[in-house]
Amino acid sequence: MFTSIVLCTFASLLPLGHASLPLVINTWPFKNATAAAWRVLQSGGSVLDAVERGCARCEVEQCDGSVGYGGSPDESGETTLDALIMNGDTMEVGAVAGLRRIKNAIGVARAVMERTDHTLLVGQSASVFAENMGFVAEDLTTNKSLNIFSQWLQSNCQPNYRKNVFPDPSASCGPYEPRATLKRTKRAQHASRLSHDTIGMLAVDRDGHMAAGTSTNGMTHKVPGRVGDSPIVGAGAYADSSAGGAAATGDGDIMMRFLPSYLAVELMRAGADPSAACKMAISRIKRHYSEFFGAIICANTTGHYGAACNKTPGFTRFHYMVSNSKSDAPLLKSVDCV
Ligand code: SD4
């Protein structure tokens, strides 16, 4: 009760941008993805169709090498994909993690939502499901991902996400065994801006129906089997047409511990405007991990939106895209990290 009063008061003091519906907003300057989603809404498609089409556009374009096939090879050189889609009207979710050999991860996530009673399918079994649903199995490896992998091998598998194993992962490729004692280690610096860039997208139609989605190939050189925040509901994204939506990007291993998308939506439900909700979700993580790399976008069902990011030496400003009825073309927006 007290929190809601504080939030409402706080929110009412903050200047709100002019809201406009419908709205598409996504992480990073992936403008073709924004435009693809916007076209769907303009032609009368649903918010789910918009999010699926927008994220799929990035999967085809391999946005920043961080979405879709041919990017972020894991320790064995394989690219695997994580994706999620959420219907903010029904609270249905479909997600895939560690998806192998299928390019259209967001499409498979939607199939999980619409063609099973489950929420999340993982690994090879998710690929079998996808093939059964008509998705084509293909190699996700490209010359680029092969090069990234072979350069990593040549530099003794550095950077490396292992810890408390023998031989020392800061100088070797393993095979690793557990060390007898556990040492507290600092989070590796390579979990930074350069190794990942998920697309997270929110779409809201004229009537306030909202959907959210994500798609990524995760972190480069990850331990095989690693699942990031992107396919985890409430972490990578969340949508509730009665409150708002949010989607996150960054160091998923840290961010997923705080469910920042869920937190931001609940803060909006309690009265925070989207910018304040985004900032508070980032601050919550920062309290524990001051140097984490991450950002979040937020929107409410009236078309107000905002974003926030954690300021680190290599990351001081976060760029994202918006389409709404105020402009014919997707708008590049940015926010100073705090
Ligand atoms: C992950 N959060 O797998 C994703 C990567 C990402 O910006 O968002 N990068 O951890």
JSON list of N, CA and C and ligand atoms in Angstrom, two decimals, residues 28 82 196-198 216-219 226-230 248-253 255 293, ligand 1:
[
{"chain": "A", "resi": 28, "resn": "TRP", "atom": "N", "xyz": [18.11, -2.15, -28.96]},
{"chain": "A", "resi": 28, "resn": "TRP", "atom": "CA", "xyz": [19.17, -1.92, -29.94]},
{"chain": "A", "resi": 28, "resn": "TRP", "atom": "C", "xyz": [18.64, -1.30, -31.23]},
{"chain": "A", "resi": 82, "resn": "ASP", "atom": "N", "xyz": [17.92, -19.10, -28.27]},
{"chain": "A", "resi": 82, "resn": "ASP", "atom": "CA", "xyz": [16.92, -18.95, -27.20]},
{"chain": "A", "resi": 82, "resn": "ASP", "atom": "C", "xyz": [15.87, -17.94, -27.68]},
{"chain": "A", "resi": 196, "resn": "HIS", "atom": "N", "xyz": [27.24, -10.02, -26.72]},
{"chain": "A", "resi": 196, "resn": "HIS", "atom": "CA", "xyz": [25.82, -10.33, -26.87]},
{"chain": "A", "resi": 196, "resn": "HIS", "atom": "C", "xyz": [24.95, -9.09, -27.09]},
{"chain": "A", "resi": 197, "resn": "ASP", "atom": "N", "xyz": [23.80, -9.26, -27.70]},
{"chain": "A", "resi": 197, "resn": "ASP", "atom": "CA", "xyz": [22.89, -8.18, -28.10]},
{"chain": "A", "resi": 197, "resn": "ASP", "atom": "C", "xyz": [21.49, -8.67, -28.49]},
{"chain": "A", "resi": 198, "resn": "THR", "atom": "N", "xyz": [20.79, -9.23, -27.60]},
{"chain": "A", "resi": 198, "resn": "THR", "atom": "CA", "xyz": [19.47, -9.81, -27.90]},
{"chain": "A", "resi": 198, "resn": "THR", "atom": "C", "xyz": [18.47, -8.81, -28.47]},
{"chain": "A", "resi": 216, "resn": "THR", "atom": "N", "xyz": [17.66, -14.62, -29.43]},
{"chain": "A", "resi": 216, "resn": "THR", "atom": "CA", "xyz": [19.11, -14.42, -29.27]},
{"chain": "A", "resi": 216, "resn": "THR", "atom": "C", "xyz": [19.85, -15.71, -29.52]},
{"chain": "A", "resi": 217, "resn": "ASN", "atom": "N", "xyz": [21.14, -15.58, -29.80]},
{"chain": "A", "resi": 217, "resn": "ASN", "atom": "CA", "xyz": [21.98, -16.79, -29.80]},
{"chain": "A", "resi": 217, "resn": "ASN", "atom": "C", "xyz": [22.87, -16.82, -28.56]},
{"chain": "A", "resi": 218, "resn": "GLY", "atom": "N", "xyz": [22.54, -15.98, -27.58]},
{"chain": "A", "resi": 218, "resn": "GLY", "atom": "CA", "xyz": [23.17, -16.10, -26.26]},
{"chain": "A", "resi": 218, "resn": "GLY", "atom": "C", "xyz": [24.55, -15.51, -26.19]},
{"chain": "A", "resi": 219, "resn": "MET", "atom": "N", "xyz": [25.39, -16.11, -25.40]},
{"chain": "A", "resi": 219, "resn": "MET", "atom": "CA", "xyz": [26.73, -15.55, -25.17]},
{"chain": "A", "resi": 219, "resn": "MET", "atom": "C", "xyz": [27.79, -16.37, -25.90]},
{"chain": "A", "resi": 226, "resn": "ARG", "atom": "N", "xyz": [24.21, -23.91, -21.61]},
{"chain": "A", "resi": 226, "resn": "ARG", "atom": "CA", "xyz": [23.88, -22.66, -20.93]},
{"chain": "A", "resi": 226, "resn": "ARG", "atom": "C", "xyz": [22.61, -22.04, -21.54]},
{"chain": "A", "resi": 227, "resn": "VAL", "atom": "N", "xyz": [21.69, -21.65, -20.69]},
{"chain": "A", "resi": 227, "resn": "VAL", "atom": "CA", "xyz": [20.49, -20.94, -21.14]},
{"chain": "A", "resi": 227, "resn": "VAL", "atom": "C", "xyz": [20.55, -19.55, -20.52]},
{"chain": "A", "resi": 228, "resn": "GLY", "atom": "N", "xyz": [20.30, -18.53, -21.32]},
{"chain": "A", "resi": 228, "resn": "GLY", "atom": "CA", "xyz": [20.34, -17.16, -20.80]},
{"chain": "A", "resi": 228, "resn": "GLY", "atom": "C", "xyz": [18.99, -16.72, -20.27]},
{"chain": "A", "resi": 229, "resn": "ASP", "atom": "N", "xyz": [18.84, -15.43, -20.08]},
{"chain": "A", "resi": 229, "resn": "ASP", "atom": "CA", "xyz": [17.61, -14.87, -19.55]},
{"chain": "A", "resi": 229, "resn": "ASP", "atom": "C", "xyz": [16.51, -14.76, -20.61]},
{"chain": "A", "resi": 230, "resn": "SER", "atom": "N", "xyz": [16.91, -14.69, -21.87]},
{"chain": "A", "resi": 230, "resn": "SER", "atom": "CA", "xyz": [15.94, -14.34, -22.92]},
{"chain": "A", "resi": 230, "resn": "SER", "atom": "C", "xyz": [14.72, -15.27, -23.02]},
{"chain": "A", "resi": 248, "resn": "ALA", "atom": "N", "xyz": [14.39, -7.31, -21.69]},
{"chain": "A", "resi": 248, "resn": "ALA", "atom": "CA", "xyz": [15.74, -7.02, -21.21]},
{"chain": "A", "resi": 248, "resn": "ALA", "atom": "C", "xyz": [16.79, -7.51, -22.19]},
{"chain": "A", "resi": 249, "resn": "THR", "atom": "N", "xyz": [17.97, -6.93, -22.07]},
{"chain": "A", "resi": 249, "resn": "THR", "atom": "CA", "xyz": [19.12, -7.37, -22.86]},
{"chain": "A", "resi": 249, "resn": "THR", "atom": "C", "xyz": [20.36, -7.19, -21.99]},
{"chain": "A", "resi": 250, "resn": "GLY", "atom": "N", "xyz": [21.35, -8.05, -22.20]},
{"chain": "A", "resi": 250, "resn": "GLY", "atom": "CA", "xyz": [22.57, -7.90, -21.41]},
{"chain": "A", "resi": 250, "resn": "GLY", "atom": "C", "xyz": [23.06, -9.23, -20.88]},
{"chain": "A", "resi": 251, "resn": "ASP", "atom": "N", "xyz": [23.75, -9.15, -19.77]},
{"chain": "A", "resi": 251, "resn": "ASP", "atom": "CA", "xyz": [24.37, -10.34, -19.18]},
{"chain": "A", "resi": 251, "resn": "ASP", "atom": "C", "xyz": [23.30, -11.18, -18.50]},
{"chain": "A", "resi": 252, "resn": "GLY", "atom": "N", "xyz": [22.75, -12.11, -19.28]},
{"chain": "A", "resi": 252, "resn": "GLY", "atom": "CA", "xyz": [21.60, -12.88, -18.83]},
{"chain": "A", "resi": 252, "resn": "GLY", "atom": "C", "xyz": [21.86, -13.72, -17.60]},
{"chain": "A", "resi": 253, "resn": "ASP", "atom": "N", "xyz": [23.10, -14.17, -17.42]},
{"chain": "A", "resi": 253, "resn": "ASP", "atom": "CA", "xyz": [23.38, -15.00, -16.25]},
{"chain": "A", "resi": 253, "resn": "ASP", "atom": "C", "xyz": [23.14, -14.22, -14.97]},
{"chain": "A", "resi": 255, "resn": "MET", "atom": "N", "xyz": [21.25, -11.14, -14.99]},
{"chain": "A", "resi": 255, "resn": "MET", "atom": "CA", "xyz": [19.93, -10.49, -15.03]},
{"chain": "A", "resi": 255, "resn": "MET", "atom": "C", "xyz": [18.79, -11.43, -14.67]},
{"chain": "A", "resi": 293, "resn": "PHE", "atom": "N", "xyz": [26.48, -5.75, -17.15]},
{"chain": "A", "resi": 293, "resn": "PHE", "atom": "CA", "xyz": [26.11, -5.14, -18.43]},
{"chain": "A", "resi": 293, "resn": "PHE", "atom": "C", "xyz": [24.64, -5.45, -18.69]},
{"chain": "B", "resi": 1, "resn": "SD4", "atom": "C1", "xyz": [21.88, -13.75, -22.87]},
{"chain": "B", "resi": 1, "resn": "SD4", "atom": "N1", "xyz": [20.65, -11.72, -22.53]},
{"chain": "B", "resi": 1, "resn": "SD4", "atom": "O1", "xyz": [21.85, -14.81, -23.44]},
{"chain": "B", "resi": 1, "resn": "SD4", "atom": "C2", "xyz": [21.21, -12.59, -23.52]},
{"chain": "B", "resi": 1, "resn": "SD4", "atom": "C3", "xyz": [22.17, -11.90, -24.38]},
{"chain": "B", "resi": 1, "resn": "SD4", "atom": "C4", "xyz": [21.85, -10.45, -24.60]},
{"chain": "B", "resi": 1, "resn": "SD4", "atom": "O2", "xyz": [22.41, -8.35, -25.17]},
{"chain": "B", "resi": 1, "resn": "SD4", "atom": "O3", "xyz": [20.90, -9.92, -24.31]},
{"chain": "B", "resi": 1, "resn": "SD4", "atom": "N2", "xyz": [22.63, -9.66, -25.08]},
{"chain": "B", "resi": 1, "resn": "SD4", "atom": "O4", "xyz": [22.46, -13.56, -21.80]}
]
